[in-house]
């Protein structure tokens, strides 16, 4: 039996939901209970509407196809609508909140005609954790309810928390696909969403409020994820003295059975999910997963930072995921998984580019067209069978390497924080900051180099696109103030208790060395365990480092190379030494092009770090 509005005993939630009903005018209202029966019934509704296909080959798995205009986040339509423009910072789109609300109210008026409004009580983080936060999402999309069921703790167990405490806080999240139906009209196999110019993904930071209109895509519609757990949570974290970050969390065990927990911030498509689930190539070491995308970290009484994964599932990129590249992700998505924009095989399975085996016979591509499998499985750009941003939504508990404490309400104590990105030159394989503030500096300069593959403008190639802390599209306030918040976090504890900060780079390239697969000077993936092992030992104070002008780096022989191909043994010295000239240019670029954007919001501590490193490099 579904829950109804009468089951909500929390006055503020009732009032808010009733206002949303009055504005959106749905045909029906259902309060989501989170049961399997409800999930199955909603999925059947999607199958009947022609939106979902059951996969014969995978237990309780379904495939959805979106419209080509609704396949990813749309940063140009994403707004931080703070009262003052300056508070949205130089890196976010901004519209005045009263103006934007007026625009969006017009769109929301009657937008749920012909549809059901689902009221989803959800919790970000383990139930009962002091670090967790609750929200209510109202949506007119069954797809959203189904995905939220996997990605968050949702339903009656969360409603019970609200009903038990009429003062319990919640983040109100309003979502509509923006596609009202006329009487007797159905979606009839067409993914509902609005045209791009009507899409708005809006965060109102002062009110801790989210309004999303016109898109059904994950990051735009599953409002617990990027909108709440990052954009709103960064603001809460600033005000309450903790950290909400775009970071994986992993558990690392050494051959002696000692455990350390590590978080890592890499921009989208730079290897978070892979690192969180890696299978070490060095004997005796073990990596287990706590989270693959978002970390919330708060100080414990002992002065250490404890992290939880606010999510309950993985919203992973399918293309490129294979038994070779990330077996644990594949196994996680074997059952009870929602696939979006993958290709469909004749025998009722999903397929994507880079799945590790060729497709057979005919496929239905992500646009719904039946096509012959290509001989080499390599489609020209734009003609892939699966969309390059095709996704799987899989329950985290199905991950073969999920850590037993992944839902521990206390969180896990973090020993090391990693920053990284795709940097073909300059940045070494690994270096450790000299201090907390130097670590904040490293986070602030994170970026990926633009490659020939991502631009047609040759003058752009090699330039660095900065993505500070990998949180550029997800920071809910002024990025300069965010840097300052990180500096202040470092003042709340002592260096011995704070996590050590490292910058890693799996992506150094040498185009002239033909022996290197993909031109990469480091094998990456499971072999990143060799770097994790060095980091682990650093945290134990092992004498395995030398102090260089840019920070601590591995002593000769301190990175385990047993079993590495000879050509990687040859490249290792190059990627573990300081590129003095490269770093001088790097710092000049930060000083001239990156930091000035933040104006008076840039903390002076960061400028001091540049001067300090420049000075050390000049003496080198
Ligand atoms: P996320 O978006 O940050 O979670 O990134 P993913 O883990 O999904 O990886 C994004 C892409 O980077 C995939 O194509 C991976 O195969 C690739 N990748 C991940 N780790 C490595 C690595 O260590 N080396 C190299 N060369 N590629 C990697
Ligand atoms: P991502 O975001 O692009 O950082 O993976 C996922 C999403 O769009 O929800
Ligand atoms: Mn990922």
XYZ file of C-alpha atoms and ligand atoms in Angstrom:
658
model
C 0.000 0.000 0.000
C 1.392 3.368 -1.012
C 1.522 6.157 1.488
C -0.607 9.264 1.101
C -0.342 12.897 2.149
C -2.126 12.022 5.384
C 0.877 9.947 6.401
C 3.038 13.085 6.576
C 2.895 14.356 10.177
C 5.615 16.980 9.843
C 3.776 20.317 9.475
C 6.469 22.159 7.485
C 6.760 19.326 4.999
C 2.966 19.107 4.613
C 2.710 22.839 4.044
C 5.496 22.849 1.469
C 4.160 19.813 -0.412
C 0.678 21.343 -0.506
C 2.096 24.545 -1.985
C 3.852 22.506 -4.658
C 0.634 20.649 -5.431
C -1.245 23.932 -5.790
C 1.395 25.225 -8.193
C 2.064 22.087 -10.274
C -1.501 20.694 -10.322
C -0.753 16.962 -10.598
C -3.596 14.494 -11.244
C -2.518 12.344 -8.267
C -0.126 12.510 -5.358
C 1.765 9.510 -3.963
C 4.154 9.480 -1.025
C 6.960 7.046 -1.846
C 7.329 4.171 0.641
C 10.490 2.646 -0.823
C 9.220 -0.947 -0.980
C 10.141 -3.458 -3.675
C 6.446 -3.766 -4.651
C 6.263 -0.033 -5.270
C 9.512 -0.119 -7.283
C 8.225 -2.991 -9.419
C 4.883 -1.280 -10.044
C 6.546 1.996 -11.061
C 8.876 0.118 -13.398
C 5.877 -1.634 -14.970
C 4.304 1.774 -15.509
C 7.462 2.852 -17.381
C 7.467 -0.337 -19.471
C 3.797 0.234 -20.348
C 4.485 3.841 -21.343
C 7.217 2.561 -23.685
C 9.974 4.289 -21.688
C 11.697 1.183 -20.287
C 12.697 -2.190 -21.723
C 13.204 -5.215 -19.497
C 16.522 -6.930 -20.141
C 16.089 -10.673 -20.629
C 19.741 -11.321 -19.828
C 20.008 -9.511 -16.506
C 17.955 -10.059 -13.385
C 15.598 -7.162 -12.653
C 17.418 -4.783 -15.006
C 15.850 -2.230 -17.326
C 17.004 0.043 -20.128
C 15.771 3.614 -20.658
C 16.491 5.828 -23.661
C 16.425 9.588 -23.200
C 15.937 12.222 -25.864
C 19.206 13.331 -27.497
C 18.706 16.762 -25.912
C 18.698 15.320 -22.369
C 21.791 13.140 -22.051
C 23.955 15.064 -19.579
C 24.167 17.883 -17.108
C 23.689 21.322 -18.683
C 26.026 23.714 -16.948
C 24.766 26.665 -19.008
C 21.293 26.100 -17.508
C 22.502 25.534 -13.932
C 22.219 28.479 -11.529
C 23.377 29.419 -8.069
C 20.634 31.902 -7.282
C 22.054 33.617 -4.226
C 20.735 36.977 -3.079
C 24.020 38.663 -4.017
C 25.674 37.844 -7.341
C 29.090 38.021 -5.719
C 28.188 35.079 -3.482
C 27.717 32.844 -6.528
C 31.306 33.614 -7.266
C 33.083 34.066 -10.539
C 32.545 30.418 -11.546
C 28.750 29.928 -11.415
C 25.830 31.179 -13.497
C 23.640 33.528 -11.513
C 20.163 35.053 -11.811
C 18.506 37.155 -9.113
C 16.352 34.793 -6.994
C 13.120 36.798 -7.139
C 13.425 37.180 -10.901
C 14.270 33.509 -11.409
C 11.482 32.331 -9.120
C 9.010 34.380 -11.123
C 10.229 32.827 -14.374
C 10.209 29.315 -12.954
C 6.818 29.676 -11.247
C 5.290 30.384 -14.649
C 6.850 27.182 -15.969
C 5.777 25.130 -12.951
C 2.168 26.382 -13.095
C 0.128 23.336 -14.123
C 3.242 21.477 -15.282
C 2.124 18.159 -13.761
C -1.236 17.933 -15.551
C -1.871 14.329 -16.520
C 0.895 13.119 -14.203
C 1.379 11.816 -10.686
C 3.403 13.806 -8.191
C 5.687 11.558 -6.149
C 6.821 12.808 -2.766
C 10.142 11.161 -1.912
C 11.448 11.406 1.661
C 15.168 10.648 1.349
C 18.314 10.601 3.424
C 21.805 11.441 2.168
C 24.114 9.254 4.231
C 23.596 6.246 6.492
C 20.351 6.414 8.483
C 21.031 7.684 11.965
C 24.438 9.159 11.151
C 25.092 12.572 12.697
C 26.705 13.526 9.372
C 23.663 12.565 7.241
C 21.058 15.067 5.999
C 17.467 14.591 4.884
C 15.469 15.950 2.001
C 12.084 15.764 0.318
C 12.015 15.571 -3.455
C 8.719 16.017 -5.256
C 8.845 14.899 -8.872
C 6.548 13.915 -11.716
C 9.019 11.365 -13.102
C 8.807 7.641 -12.342
C 12.393 7.343 -13.658
C 13.518 9.758 -10.948
C 11.727 7.813 -8.202
C 13.304 4.546 -9.376
C 16.793 6.054 -9.523
C 16.401 7.811 -6.161
C 15.399 4.427 -4.700
C 18.833 3.106 -5.704
C 20.962 6.227 -5.164
C 19.600 7.272 -1.746
C 17.913 5.807 1.317
C 14.303 6.688 0.458
C 10.766 6.010 1.604
C 8.951 5.206 4.824
C 12.087 4.784 6.959
C 12.943 8.423 6.277
C 9.363 9.655 6.629
C 9.372 7.999 10.071
C 12.350 10.175 11.037
C 10.426 13.318 10.048
C 7.224 12.183 11.741
C 9.115 11.442 14.959
C 10.533 14.960 15.093
C 8.407 17.817 13.807
C 11.458 20.064 13.901
C 13.645 17.756 11.788
C 15.282 19.786 9.047
C 14.806 18.958 5.385
C 16.011 20.326 2.078
C 12.980 20.853 -0.187
C 13.687 19.700 -3.749
C 11.169 20.385 -6.506
C 11.529 18.584 -9.821
C 9.419 18.421 -12.951
C 10.239 17.076 -16.387
C 8.234 20.020 -17.723
C 5.989 17.978 -19.992
C 2.333 18.132 -18.927
C 0.050 15.602 -20.622
C -3.328 16.328 -22.140
C -6.280 14.178 -21.153
C -5.743 10.548 -22.226
C -2.301 11.434 -23.626
C 0.616 9.173 -22.648
C 4.373 9.484 -23.077
C 4.069 6.823 -25.727
C 7.726 5.854 -25.733
C 9.089 9.399 -25.782
C 11.287 10.468 -22.853
C 9.547 13.481 -21.305
C 11.572 16.688 -20.931
C 11.476 20.333 -21.992
C 13.464 22.088 -24.696
C 16.891 23.300 -23.622
C 15.953 26.979 -23.283
C 13.287 26.042 -20.705
C 15.553 23.870 -18.557
C 16.585 25.345 -15.220
C 18.612 23.583 -12.537
C 18.525 26.084 -9.717
C 19.966 26.139 -6.227
C 18.825 28.859 -3.798
C 21.655 28.631 -1.243
C 20.273 30.970 1.432
C 16.984 29.048 1.542
C 18.635 25.616 1.101
C 16.135 25.066 -1.686
C 16.388 23.301 -5.059
C 14.139 23.864 -8.064
C 14.790 21.817 -11.186
C 12.697 22.030 -14.326
C 12.738 20.466 -17.772
C 15.317 17.669 -17.544
C 15.118 14.015 -16.506
C 18.878 13.421 -16.606
C 20.636 12.151 -13.460
C 22.645 15.149 -12.320
C 19.749 17.490 -13.162
C 16.900 15.419 -11.744
C 18.142 13.119 -8.956
C 18.289 16.149 -6.725
C 19.961 14.381 -3.782
C 23.162 13.975 -5.767
C 24.947 16.968 -7.296
C 22.304 19.594 -6.374
C 21.948 18.708 -2.681
C 24.989 16.614 -1.724
C 27.337 19.118 -3.391
C 25.836 22.516 -4.309
C 23.639 22.961 -1.230
C 25.887 20.873 1.033
C 28.979 22.990 0.262
C 27.035 25.953 1.664
C 25.907 23.999 4.742
C 29.474 22.770 5.228
C 30.846 26.315 5.045
C 28.351 27.521 7.658
C 28.728 24.497 9.946
C 32.490 23.899 9.686
C 32.763 20.667 7.688
C 33.539 19.585 4.115
C 31.201 18.466 1.282
C 33.391 17.262 -1.562
C 33.396 15.675 -5.025
C 35.536 12.800 -3.761
C 35.748 9.033 -3.783
C 36.403 7.271 -0.476
C 38.443 4.060 -0.326
C 39.699 1.689 2.333
C 43.282 0.563 1.937
C 44.708 -2.450 3.773
C 48.426 -3.254 3.767
C 49.924 -6.761 3.887
C 50.137 -6.522 7.703
C 46.391 -5.952 7.890
C 46.675 -2.272 8.885
C 43.891 -0.054 7.493
C 43.816 3.540 6.247
C 41.040 5.484 4.571
C 41.735 7.791 1.635
C 39.580 10.288 -0.276
C 40.302 11.637 -3.748
C 38.986 14.529 -5.838
C 39.448 14.118 -9.588
C 37.345 15.975 -12.179
C 34.597 14.036 -14.000
C 36.057 11.294 -16.203
C 39.461 11.365 -14.473
C 39.217 8.060 -12.616
C 37.290 8.353 -9.298
C 35.141 5.256 -9.797
C 38.134 3.274 -11.071
C 40.359 4.169 -8.124
C 37.578 3.493 -5.607
C 37.207 -0.067 -6.938
C 40.724 -0.908 -8.051
C 42.205 -4.365 -7.879
C 45.822 -3.957 -6.666
C 48.609 -5.472 -8.725
C 50.987 -5.653 -5.749
C 50.569 -8.700 -3.535
C 49.030 -8.433 -0.091
C 47.361 -5.040 -0.582
C 43.613 -4.613 -0.651
C 41.341 -1.776 -1.819
C 37.692 -1.670 -0.779
C 35.057 0.910 -1.672
C 33.227 3.312 0.616
C 32.071 5.730 -2.102
C 32.909 6.678 -5.689
C 31.724 10.274 -6.124
C 30.882 12.320 -3.023
C 32.338 12.561 0.480
C 31.022 14.489 3.470
C 33.683 14.958 6.138
C 33.242 16.199 9.702
C 35.604 16.477 12.636
C 35.292 13.822 15.326
C 35.977 14.559 18.984
C 39.532 13.306 18.425
C 40.247 16.121 15.932
C 40.312 13.804 12.923
C 38.092 14.150 9.854
C 35.515 11.374 9.433
C 33.918 10.750 6.034
C 30.620 9.262 4.953
C 29.373 8.484 1.469
C 26.026 10.293 1.268
C 24.890 8.023 -1.570
C 23.610 4.450 -1.638
C 24.372 3.645 -5.269
C 26.672 4.307 -8.207
C 25.620 6.459 -11.166
C 28.503 5.340 -13.325
C 29.553 5.990 -16.905
C 29.045 2.766 -18.869
C 31.244 3.205 -21.977
C 34.780 2.046 -21.286
C 33.676 -0.115 -18.350
C 34.897 -3.665 -18.991
C 36.031 -6.722 -17.075
C 39.534 -5.508 -17.807
C 39.139 -1.851 -16.769
C 36.704 -2.124 -13.833
C 35.370 -5.590 -13.087
C 33.908 -4.548 -9.741
C 31.734 -1.894 -11.399
C 30.481 -4.426 -13.956
C 29.570 -6.958 -11.282
C 27.816 -4.212 -9.243
C 25.538 -3.612 -12.244
C 24.676 -7.268 -12.988
C 21.231 -7.120 -11.349
C 18.688 -4.616 -9.967
C 20.240 -1.947 -12.175
C 18.833 0.811 -14.379
C 20.691 1.395 -17.627
C 20.249 4.660 -19.519
C 21.227 5.259 -23.151
C 23.126 1.989 -23.620
C 22.641 -0.130 -26.756
C 20.320 -3.156 -26.643
C 21.379 -6.540 -28.056
C 19.100 -9.024 -29.817
C 19.186 -11.403 -26.873
C 18.120 -8.701 -24.425
C 21.370 -7.474 -22.928
C 23.088 -4.078 -22.885
C 26.211 -3.233 -24.864
C 28.494 -0.204 -25.070
C 31.728 0.866 -26.686
C 34.648 -0.441 -24.635
C 32.633 -3.186 -22.909
C 35.478 -5.525 -23.783
C 33.892 -7.763 -26.415
C 32.437 -7.144 -29.887
C 28.707 -6.872 -30.410
C 26.965 -9.557 -32.463
C 24.251 -9.212 -35.096
C 21.904 -6.285 -34.785
C 21.739 -3.709 -32.014
C 19.202 -1.090 -31.083
C 21.330 2.004 -30.569
C 20.685 4.580 -27.834
C 18.508 6.596 -30.199
C 16.274 3.548 -30.754
C 17.515 2.744 -34.254
C 18.247 -0.880 -35.201
C 21.699 -1.163 -36.765
C 24.229 -3.840 -37.693
C 27.075 -4.171 -35.226
C 30.136 -2.460 -36.654
C 32.981 -4.787 -37.620
C 35.534 -3.144 -35.351
C 33.100 -1.834 -32.747
C 34.644 1.566 -33.233
C 32.001 4.024 -34.374
C 32.935 7.493 -35.600
C 32.293 10.229 -33.032
C 28.583 10.952 -32.883
C 27.586 7.539 -34.232
C 28.247 5.375 -31.189
C 25.791 2.588 -30.353
C 25.720 3.722 -26.718
C 25.826 7.419 -25.864
C 29.310 8.326 -24.517
C 27.587 9.459 -21.294
C 25.402 6.317 -21.050
C 25.001 5.376 -17.394
C 24.238 2.527 -15.032
C 22.466 3.106 -11.717
C 23.480 0.263 -9.418
C 23.061 -0.391 -5.678
C 26.385 0.118 -3.863
C 25.752 -2.919 -1.693
C 26.134 -5.111 -4.796
C 29.738 -4.022 -5.272
C 32.009 -7.054 -4.675
C 34.600 -4.850 -2.964
C 32.264 -2.693 -0.876
C 33.840 -2.204 2.579
C 31.912 -3.678 5.483
C 31.903 -0.282 7.233
C 30.607 1.654 4.205
C 27.397 2.516 6.086
C 28.983 3.112 9.486
C 27.088 6.129 10.888
C 30.317 7.379 12.489
C 32.050 7.573 9.114
C 35.654 6.502 8.545
C 38.731 8.486 9.719
C 40.590 9.925 6.733
C 44.393 9.680 6.619
C 45.031 11.075 3.145
C 43.333 13.323 0.597
C 44.345 13.028 -3.055
C 43.909 15.588 -5.794
C 44.420 14.774 -9.446
C 43.485 15.392 -13.052
C 44.659 14.635 -16.560
C 47.991 16.408 -16.890
C 50.117 15.177 -19.840
C 53.120 17.151 -18.579
C 54.683 18.923 -15.571
C 52.774 17.294 -12.682
C 54.658 14.250 -11.337
C 53.157 10.841 -10.582
C 52.806 11.773 -6.918
C 53.920 14.447 -4.503
C 52.902 15.337 -0.985
C 52.226 18.858 0.238
C 54.587 20.487 2.729
C 51.685 21.683 4.888
C 47.884 21.823 5.009
C 47.801 25.226 3.280
C 50.148 23.971 0.581
C 47.684 21.080 0.135
C 44.834 23.583 -0.235
C 46.946 25.316 -2.870
C 47.306 22.007 -4.746
C 43.524 21.496 -4.635
C 42.970 25.010 -5.914
C 45.089 24.444 -9.035
C 43.552 21.077 -10.067
C 42.848 20.924 -13.755
C 43.029 18.873 -16.876
C 44.901 19.755 -20.028
C 42.765 20.281 -23.119
C 43.741 17.625 -25.673
C 43.340 17.500 -29.437
C 40.470 15.102 -28.844
C 38.411 17.675 -27.011
C 38.849 20.767 -29.140
C 39.085 21.626 -32.812
C 40.956 24.796 -31.939
C 44.661 23.900 -32.129
C 45.642 26.999 -30.148
C 43.769 25.571 -27.138
C 45.680 22.294 -27.082
C 47.948 21.963 -24.085
C 46.176 24.739 -22.209
C 44.976 23.927 -18.761
C 41.327 24.073 -17.866
C 41.302 24.585 -14.111
C 38.753 22.671 -12.066
C 39.668 23.574 -8.468
C 39.102 20.676 -6.071
C 37.276 19.015 -9.020
C 34.236 20.915 -7.763
C 33.950 23.675 -10.373
C 30.402 22.786 -11.542
C 29.251 21.801 -8.048
C 30.286 24.577 -5.664
C 27.263 26.413 -4.243
C 29.066 29.641 -3.389
C 31.987 31.879 -4.244
C 34.981 29.691 -5.103
C 37.416 32.127 -3.463
C 35.451 31.806 -0.209
C 35.490 28.044 -0.660
C 39.327 28.148 -0.731
C 39.208 30.189 2.459
C 36.919 27.624 4.073
C 39.470 24.899 3.331
C 42.196 27.009 4.966
C 39.999 27.501 8.031
C 39.321 23.764 8.279
C 43.090 23.340 8.618
C 43.052 25.703 11.601
C 40.490 23.596 13.466
C 42.909 20.738 14.121
C 46.626 19.961 14.131
C 48.812 18.729 11.266
C 49.317 15.336 12.942
C 45.549 14.718 12.965
C 44.587 16.333 9.669
C 44.736 14.138 6.565
C 47.992 14.407 4.594
C 47.435 15.914 1.154
C 48.828 14.467 -2.080
C 48.642 15.372 -5.757
C 48.630 12.373 -8.114
C 48.778 12.237 -11.893
C 48.185 8.943 -13.734
C 48.168 10.715 -17.098
C 51.704 11.862 -17.981
C 52.300 11.343 -21.701
C 55.212 10.784 -24.015
C 53.952 10.760 -27.585
C 57.400 9.843 -28.916
C 57.714 6.579 -27.018
C 55.924 4.028 -29.199
C 56.140 1.287 -26.593
C 53.696 3.059 -24.274
C 50.035 2.000 -24.602
C 48.016 5.152 -25.294
C 51.222 7.152 -24.884
C 50.761 7.070 -21.086
C 53.992 6.922 -19.081
C 52.277 5.157 -16.197
C 50.073 2.036 -16.537
C 47.375 3.389 -14.209
C 44.350 1.379 -13.007
C 45.388 -1.534 -10.706
C 48.992 -0.342 -10.810
C 47.922 2.831 -9.032
C 48.055 0.585 -5.951
C 51.843 1.079 -6.117
C 51.312 4.796 -5.462
C 48.629 4.141 -2.840
C 51.120 1.916 -1.009
C 53.684 4.749 -0.927
C 51.010 7.142 0.353
C 49.990 4.615 3.032
C 53.581 4.394 4.242
C 53.897 8.216 4.217
C 50.953 8.347 6.604
C 52.847 5.939 8.883
C 55.913 8.188 8.839
C 58.026 5.684 6.882
C 61.308 7.156 5.620
C 60.389 6.810 1.925
C 60.444 10.417 0.696
C 62.782 13.226 -0.285
C 61.959 16.895 0.168
C 61.937 18.746 -3.172
C 61.037 22.352 -4.055
C 57.421 21.293 -4.772
C 56.910 18.911 -1.836
C 57.775 15.402 -0.684
C 58.400 12.870 -3.436
C 59.289 9.150 -3.508
C 62.878 8.257 -2.688
C 64.602 6.228 -5.360
C 63.266 2.685 -5.099
C 60.394 3.666 -2.789
C 57.725 2.903 -5.403
C 57.340 -0.860 -5.747
C 58.061 -1.793 -9.395
C 57.952 -5.590 -9.082
C 56.220 -6.989 -12.131
C 56.028 -3.665 -14.010
C 56.882 -3.788 -17.722
C 60.448 -2.630 -18.436
C 59.256 0.393 -20.393
C 57.406 1.662 -17.331
C 60.475 1.085 -15.181
C 62.276 3.320 -17.694
C 59.672 6.112 -17.588
C 59.352 6.089 -13.780
C 62.401 8.302 -13.074
C 61.004 10.928 -15.462
C 57.602 11.068 -13.793
C 58.985 11.100 -10.258
C 61.320 14.076 -10.604
C 60.617 17.808 -10.437
C 60.193 19.503 -13.818
C 61.592 22.845 -12.635
C 60.896 24.803 -15.829
C 57.418 23.268 -16.188
C 56.536 24.211 -12.610
C 57.756 27.783 -13.077
C 55.362 28.085 -16.014
C 52.607 26.395 -14.026
C 52.915 28.875 -11.172
C 53.057 31.808 -13.596
C 49.836 30.564 -15.214
C 48.141 30.247 -11.825
C 49.297 33.720 -10.849
C 48.384 35.436 -14.120
C 45.321 33.569 -15.350
C 43.746 31.516 -12.575
C 43.961 33.337 -9.256
C 43.073 36.859 -10.503
C 39.539 35.587 -11.267
C 38.858 35.400 -7.531
C 39.791 39.013 -6.798
C 39.529 39.987 -3.161
C 38.002 36.591 -2.315
C 41.357 34.875 -2.887
C 42.897 34.025 0.502
C 46.319 35.611 0.952
C 47.629 32.260 2.226
C 47.421 30.877 -1.313
C 49.417 33.739 -2.845
C 51.997 33.192 -0.115
C 52.296 29.531 -1.115
C 52.997 30.506 -4.741
C 55.746 32.852 -3.595
C 57.197 30.155 -1.348
C 57.276 27.495 -4.083
C 58.603 29.975 -6.656
C 61.381 30.844 -4.261
C 62.234 27.171 -3.720
C 62.257 26.528 -7.478
C 64.553 29.516 -8.101
C 67.015 28.070 -5.624
C 66.824 24.587 -7.164
P 35.117 9.340 -12.804
O 34.145 10.030 -13.707
O 36.035 10.329 -12.121
O 34.482 8.409 -11.819
O 36.089 8.478 -13.747
P 36.054 6.922 -14.124
O 36.662 6.102 -13.048
O 34.706 6.562 -14.607
O 37.102 6.923 -15.336
C 36.986 7.829 -16.431
C 37.861 7.383 -17.572
O 39.240 7.415 -17.194
C 37.588 5.966 -18.036
O 37.654 5.926 -19.443
C 38.720 5.164 -17.425
O 39.003 4.022 -18.189
C 39.876 6.163 -17.432
N 40.835 5.911 -16.332
C 40.534 5.693 -15.035
N 41.655 5.465 -14.302
C 42.700 5.555 -15.180
C 44.124 5.418 -15.034
O 44.659 5.177 -13.955
N 44.881 5.594 -16.165
C 44.321 5.856 -17.385
N 45.129 6.006 -18.427
N 42.979 5.989 -17.553
C 42.173 5.845 -16.469
P 29.380 13.508 -13.518
O 27.990 13.761 -12.885
O 29.290 14.060 -14.893
O 30.299 14.253 -12.614
O 29.633 12.028 -13.490
C 27.046 12.772 -12.836
C 25.759 13.408 -13.146
O 25.719 14.155 -14.134
O 24.830 13.146 -12.401
Mn 32.485 8.123 -11.460
